[in-house]
């Protein structure tokens, strides 16, 4: 790696597995001091141990981002202290994905998904962005989803929360950009960890047939895009949603 994030500090929510873990590992490999955050302390410790074994800097902070302002503010305060008084980069990655049909979605599920996927990053950004601005600037990267713009028959609740995050990305870019805080988003397509040889094909692979990539993506592909948005190379990028989806949303899919 090139050390593009050397001397930077970063908080990555939901980073004990999958895309969040890949982002935390990529940040650390580029020189950042990373706070790995999530609910599972055992997985968090494993991610931190792996980063440190590779020569990176990381610490784990347990957090249950339930949508309450208090939970978000508490994580922001603890992360700032752990990172030596400042947070240069925030990645709002944590989310939940129950995907019942609309008629089968009860109010409790609705409220929970919006609390975790929208309210928690909203209040976390509110707690961090002003201090970023006061310290001279920073970068915030939100995680969207391809199904926010290309609908599928199930998952209306989840996709609506990701649509909200993409809208917030543009609104926050307008609000905080003039203060030196860049806000952008990455919209992953069908992304799966590498499967062991002989594993049955995942149902998500069908969705990628006929796309330019012709296959599902991996967490590393998303992480590389997030690293770019977090670094100085993207200093002129504000309010943008970067599609990392193998061409699924932007290119006509050919039946295969």
Short mmCIF file of C-alpha atoms in Angstrom, two decimals:
data_model
loop_
_atom_site.label_atom_id
_atom_site.label_comp_id
_atom_site.label_asym_id
_atom_site.label_seq_id
_atom_site.Cartn_x
_atom_site.Cartn_y
_atom_site.Cartn_z
CA UNK A 1 0.00 0.00 0.00
CA UNK A 2 1.03 3.62 -0.50
CA UNK A 3 0.35 5.13 2.91
CA UNK A 4 -2.38 7.39 1.54
CA UNK A 5 -3.97 7.73 5.00
CA UNK A 6 -0.79 8.05 7.04
CA UNK A 7 -1.33 10.03 10.26
CA UNK A 8 -5.11 9.98 9.77
CA UNK A 9 -7.60 8.66 12.31
CA UNK A 10 -10.78 6.80 11.40
CA UNK A 11 -13.94 5.40 12.93
CA UNK A 12 -15.65 2.62 10.97
CA UNK A 13 -19.00 1.46 12.32
CA UNK A 14 -20.10 -2.13 11.87
CA UNK A 15 -16.53 -3.18 11.11
CA UNK A 16 -16.33 -6.56 12.80
CA UNK A 17 -17.16 -8.44 9.58
CA UNK A 18 -17.74 -8.28 5.82
CA UNK A 19 -17.54 -4.82 4.15
CA UNK A 20 -16.85 -2.90 7.36
CA UNK A 21 -13.98 -5.20 8.27
CA UNK A 22 -12.48 -4.85 4.80
CA UNK A 23 -12.68 -1.05 5.09
CA UNK A 24 -11.01 -1.03 8.52
CA UNK A 25 -8.23 -3.32 7.27
CA UNK A 26 -7.69 -1.23 4.14
CA UNK A 27 -7.54 2.01 6.15
CA UNK A 28 -4.98 0.53 8.52
CA UNK A 29 -2.92 -0.79 5.63
CA UNK A 30 -2.83 2.76 4.26
CA UNK A 31 -1.48 4.11 7.56
CA UNK A 32 -4.59 5.21 9.45
CA UNK A 33 -5.23 4.57 13.13
CA UNK A 34 -8.62 2.86 13.05
CA UNK A 35 -11.36 2.34 15.60
CA UNK A 36 -13.16 -0.89 14.81
CA UNK A 37 -16.69 -0.73 16.17
CA UNK A 38 -19.55 -3.19 16.55
CA UNK A 39 -21.60 -5.22 18.98
CA UNK A 40 -19.55 -8.43 18.94
CA UNK A 41 -16.46 -8.00 21.09
CA UNK A 42 -14.97 -11.36 20.12
CA UNK A 43 -15.11 -10.60 16.38
CA UNK A 44 -13.89 -7.08 17.03
CA UNK A 45 -10.86 -8.38 18.91
CA UNK A 46 -10.08 -10.72 16.02
CA UNK A 47 -10.21 -7.90 13.48
CA UNK A 48 -7.96 -5.70 15.62
CA UNK A 49 -5.52 -8.57 16.17
CA UNK A 50 -5.31 -9.14 12.42
CA UNK A 51 -4.66 -5.47 11.73
CA UNK A 52 -1.97 -5.25 14.39
CA UNK A 53 -0.34 -8.47 13.16
CA UNK A 54 -0.05 -6.83 9.74
CA UNK A 55 1.67 -3.81 11.29
CA UNK A 56 -1.35 -1.52 11.48
CA UNK A 57 -2.90 0.47 14.31
CA UNK A 58 -6.39 -0.39 15.53
CA UNK A 59 -8.54 -0.49 18.65
CA UNK A 60 -11.97 -2.00 19.23
CA UNK A 61 -14.87 -0.14 20.81
CA UNK A 62 -18.07 -2.02 21.53
CA UNK A 63 -21.17 -0.08 20.51
CA UNK A 64 -24.82 -0.86 19.98
CA UNK A 65 -25.95 1.95 17.69
CA UNK A 66 -29.67 1.65 18.37
CA UNK A 67 -30.65 5.01 16.90
CA UNK A 68 -30.65 6.93 20.14
CA UNK A 69 -28.65 10.18 20.16
CA UNK A 70 -27.01 9.03 23.39
CA UNK A 71 -25.55 5.86 21.84
CA UNK A 72 -24.11 7.76 18.88
CA UNK A 73 -22.68 10.55 21.03
CA UNK A 74 -21.13 8.02 23.41
CA UNK A 75 -19.35 6.21 20.58
CA UNK A 76 -18.16 9.51 19.11
CA UNK A 77 -16.70 10.59 22.45
CA UNK A 78 -14.98 7.27 23.14
CA UNK A 79 -13.59 7.06 19.60
CA UNK A 80 -12.26 10.61 19.78
CA UNK A 81 -10.49 9.81 23.06
CA UNK A 82 -9.08 6.53 21.71
CA UNK A 83 -7.79 8.26 18.58
CA UNK A 84 -5.93 10.97 20.46
CA UNK A 85 -8.53 13.71 20.41
CA UNK A 86 -9.68 13.82 16.80
CA UNK A 87 -11.53 11.82 14.15
CA UNK A 88 -10.43 12.57 10.58
CA UNK A 89 -12.58 9.98 8.81
CA UNK A 90 -16.00 8.56 9.64
CA UNK A 91 -17.50 5.62 7.78
CA UNK A 92 -21.21 5.05 8.46
CA UNK A 93 -21.35 1.38 7.56
CA UNK A 94 -23.35 -0.36 10.33
CA UNK A 95 -26.76 -1.56 9.22
CA UNK A 96 -29.34 -4.31 9.46
CA UNK A 97 -31.15 -6.08 6.63
CA UNK A 98 -34.42 -7.77 7.48
CA UNK A 99 -36.24 -8.06 4.16
CA UNK A 100 -39.86 -9.00 4.70
CA UNK A 101 -42.42 -7.91 2.16
CA UNK A 102 -44.22 -4.66 2.85
CA UNK A 103 -47.41 -6.28 4.09
CA UNK A 104 -45.40 -8.55 6.41
CA UNK A 105 -43.43 -5.69 8.02
CA UNK A 106 -44.62 -4.80 11.49
CA UNK A 107 -44.02 -1.48 13.21
CA UNK A 108 -41.35 -2.85 15.53
CA UNK A 109 -39.28 -4.07 12.59
CA UNK A 110 -39.83 -0.81 10.71
CA UNK A 111 -38.68 1.30 13.64
CA UNK A 112 -35.65 -0.92 14.33
CA UNK A 113 -34.37 -0.80 10.74
CA UNK A 114 -34.75 2.97 10.52
CA UNK A 115 -33.17 3.41 13.95
CA UNK A 116 -30.03 1.46 13.04
CA UNK A 117 -29.72 2.40 9.36
CA UNK A 118 -30.72 6.08 9.45
CA UNK A 119 -31.06 7.56 12.94
CA UNK A 120 -27.78 6.14 14.26
CA UNK A 121 -25.59 7.51 11.45
CA UNK A 122 -27.56 10.77 11.51
CA UNK A 123 -26.76 11.42 15.17
CA UNK A 124 -23.21 10.06 14.83
CA UNK A 125 -22.54 12.49 12.01
CA UNK A 126 -24.12 15.27 14.05
CA UNK A 127 -21.69 14.47 16.88
CA UNK A 128 -18.58 14.25 14.70
CA UNK A 129 -18.88 16.55 11.67
CA UNK A 130 -18.83 19.89 13.56
CA UNK A 131 -15.69 18.88 15.46
CA UNK A 132 -14.09 17.72 12.20
CA UNK A 133 -14.81 21.16 10.79
CA UNK A 134 -13.40 22.90 13.85
CA UNK A 135 -10.21 20.81 13.55
CA UNK A 136 -9.68 21.83 9.92
CA UNK A 137 -11.72 19.28 7.96
CA UNK A 138 -12.30 15.60 7.39
CA UNK A 139 -14.14 13.03 5.33
CA UNK A 140 -17.38 11.15 5.89
CA UNK A 141 -18.34 8.17 3.76
CA UNK A 142 -21.80 6.63 3.96
CA UNK A 143 -22.76 3.18 2.72
CA UNK A 144 -25.71 3.09 0.35
CA UNK A 145 -26.96 0.18 -1.73
CA UNK A 146 -27.72 -0.55 -5.35
CA UNK A 147 -31.30 -1.46 -4.45
CA UNK A 148 -31.93 2.13 -3.38
CA UNK A 149 -32.18 2.94 -7.09
CA UNK A 150 -32.85 -0.37 -8.85
CA UNK A 151 -35.78 -1.93 -7.09
CA UNK A 152 -36.18 -5.60 -6.23
CA UNK A 153 -39.47 -7.24 -5.18
CA UNK A 154 -38.47 -7.63 -1.53
CA UNK A 155 -36.56 -5.35 0.79
CA UNK A 156 -38.62 -2.17 0.39
CA UNK A 157 -37.92 -1.20 4.00
CA UNK A 158 -34.16 -1.68 3.75
CA UNK A 159 -33.85 -0.02 0.36
CA UNK A 160 -35.75 3.02 1.60
CA UNK A 161 -33.22 3.48 4.41
CA UNK A 162 -30.37 3.37 1.91
CA UNK A 163 -32.18 5.90 -0.24
CA UNK A 164 -32.34 8.09 2.84
CA UNK A 165 -28.59 7.74 3.36
CA UNK A 166 -27.87 8.72 -0.23
CA UNK A 167 -30.07 11.81 0.21
CA UNK A 168 -28.33 12.64 3.48
CA UNK A 169 -25.00 12.34 1.69
CA UNK A 170 -25.92 15.18 -0.65
CA UNK A 171 -27.52 17.25 2.13
CA UNK A 172 -24.51 16.86 4.41
CA UNK A 173 -22.14 17.71 1.55
CA UNK A 174 -24.02 21.00 1.18
CA UNK A 175 -24.06 21.58 4.94
CA UNK A 176 -20.55 20.58 5.92
CA UNK A 177 -18.56 20.86 2.68
CA UNK A 178 -18.04 24.61 2.98
CA UNK A 179 -16.58 23.91 6.44
CA UNK A 180 -13.97 21.52 5.06
CA UNK A 181 -15.77 18.22 5.64
CA UNK A 182 -16.27 16.19 2.47
CA UNK A 183 -19.27 13.85 2.48
CA UNK A 184 -19.72 11.11 -0.10
CA UNK A 185 -21.16 7.61 -0.33
CA UNK A 186 -20.38 4.23 -1.81
CA UNK A 187 -23.22 2.12 -3.18
CA UNK A 188 -22.22 -1.56 -3.22
CA UNK A 189 -23.88 -4.06 -5.52
CA UNK A 190 -24.11 -7.76 -4.74
CA UNK A 191 -21.06 -8.21 -2.52
CA UNK A 192 -20.08 -11.50 -0.89
CA UNK A 193 -16.97 -12.77 0.88
CA UNK A 194 -14.98 -15.27 -1.22
CA UNK A 195 -16.55 -18.73 -1.08
CA UNK A 196 -14.56 -21.90 -0.41
CA UNK A 197 -14.09 -24.20 -3.43
CA UNK A 198 -17.06 -26.46 -4.03
CA UNK A 199 -19.56 -24.13 -2.35
CA UNK A 200 -23.02 -23.94 -3.90
CA UNK A 201 -23.63 -20.73 -5.89
CA UNK A 202 -25.17 -17.93 -3.84
CA UNK A 203 -28.63 -16.71 -4.97
CA UNK A 204 -27.17 -13.23 -5.38
CA UNK A 205 -25.02 -14.45 -8.25
CA UNK A 206 -28.10 -14.65 -10.45
CA UNK A 207 -28.56 -10.89 -10.11
CA UNK A 208 -25.15 -10.28 -11.66
CA UNK A 209 -25.67 -12.34 -14.80
CA UNK A 210 -25.44 -10.18 -17.91
CA UNK A 211 -23.70 -7.29 -16.13
CA UNK A 212 -20.34 -5.99 -17.38
CA UNK A 213 -18.60 -7.66 -14.43
CA UNK A 214 -20.61 -10.85 -14.76
CA UNK A 215 -19.98 -11.82 -11.17
CA UNK A 216 -20.56 -10.76 -7.58
CA UNK A 217 -18.14 -8.36 -5.91
CA UNK A 218 -16.02 -8.81 -2.82
CA UNK A 219 -15.72 -6.60 0.28
CA UNK A 220 -12.23 -5.56 -0.83
CA UNK A 221 -13.65 -3.88 -3.95
CA UNK A 222 -15.85 -1.66 -1.80
CA UNK A 223 -13.01 -0.95 0.63
CA UNK A 224 -10.75 0.32 -2.15
CA UNK A 225 -13.40 2.82 -3.24
CA UNK A 226 -13.86 4.01 0.35
CA UNK A 227 -10.10 4.48 0.75
CA UNK A 228 -10.08 6.67 -2.35
CA UNK A 229 -12.97 8.81 -1.09
CA UNK A 230 -11.29 9.18 2.31
CA UNK A 231 -7.97 10.34 0.90
CA UNK A 232 -6.61 13.50 -0.63
CA UNK A 233 -6.93 12.11 -4.16
CA UNK A 234 -10.68 12.72 -3.85
CA UNK A 235 -10.33 16.25 -2.48
CA UNK A 236 -12.59 17.68 -5.22
CA UNK A 237 -15.33 15.06 -4.74
CA UNK A 238 -18.38 16.19 -2.74
CA UNK A 239 -21.89 14.78 -2.46
CA UNK A 240 -21.24 11.89 -4.83
CA UNK A 241 -22.48 8.31 -4.67
CA UNK A 242 -19.88 5.96 -6.16
CA UNK A 243 -21.45 2.78 -7.54
CA UNK A 244 -19.32 -0.29 -6.84
CA UNK A 245 -21.71 -2.81 -8.34
CA UNK A 246 -20.15 -4.34 -11.43
CA UNK A 247 -22.31 -2.12 -13.63
CA UNK A 248 -25.59 -3.46 -12.23
CA UNK A 249 -27.38 -0.10 -11.88
CA UNK A 250 -25.76 1.91 -14.66
CA UNK A 251 -25.66 -0.53 -17.57
CA UNK A 252 -28.42 -2.47 -19.31
CA UNK A 253 -28.34 -6.08 -18.18
CA UNK A 254 -28.31 -8.64 -20.98
CA UNK A 255 -30.41 -11.72 -20.30
CA UNK A 256 -28.15 -14.73 -19.87
#
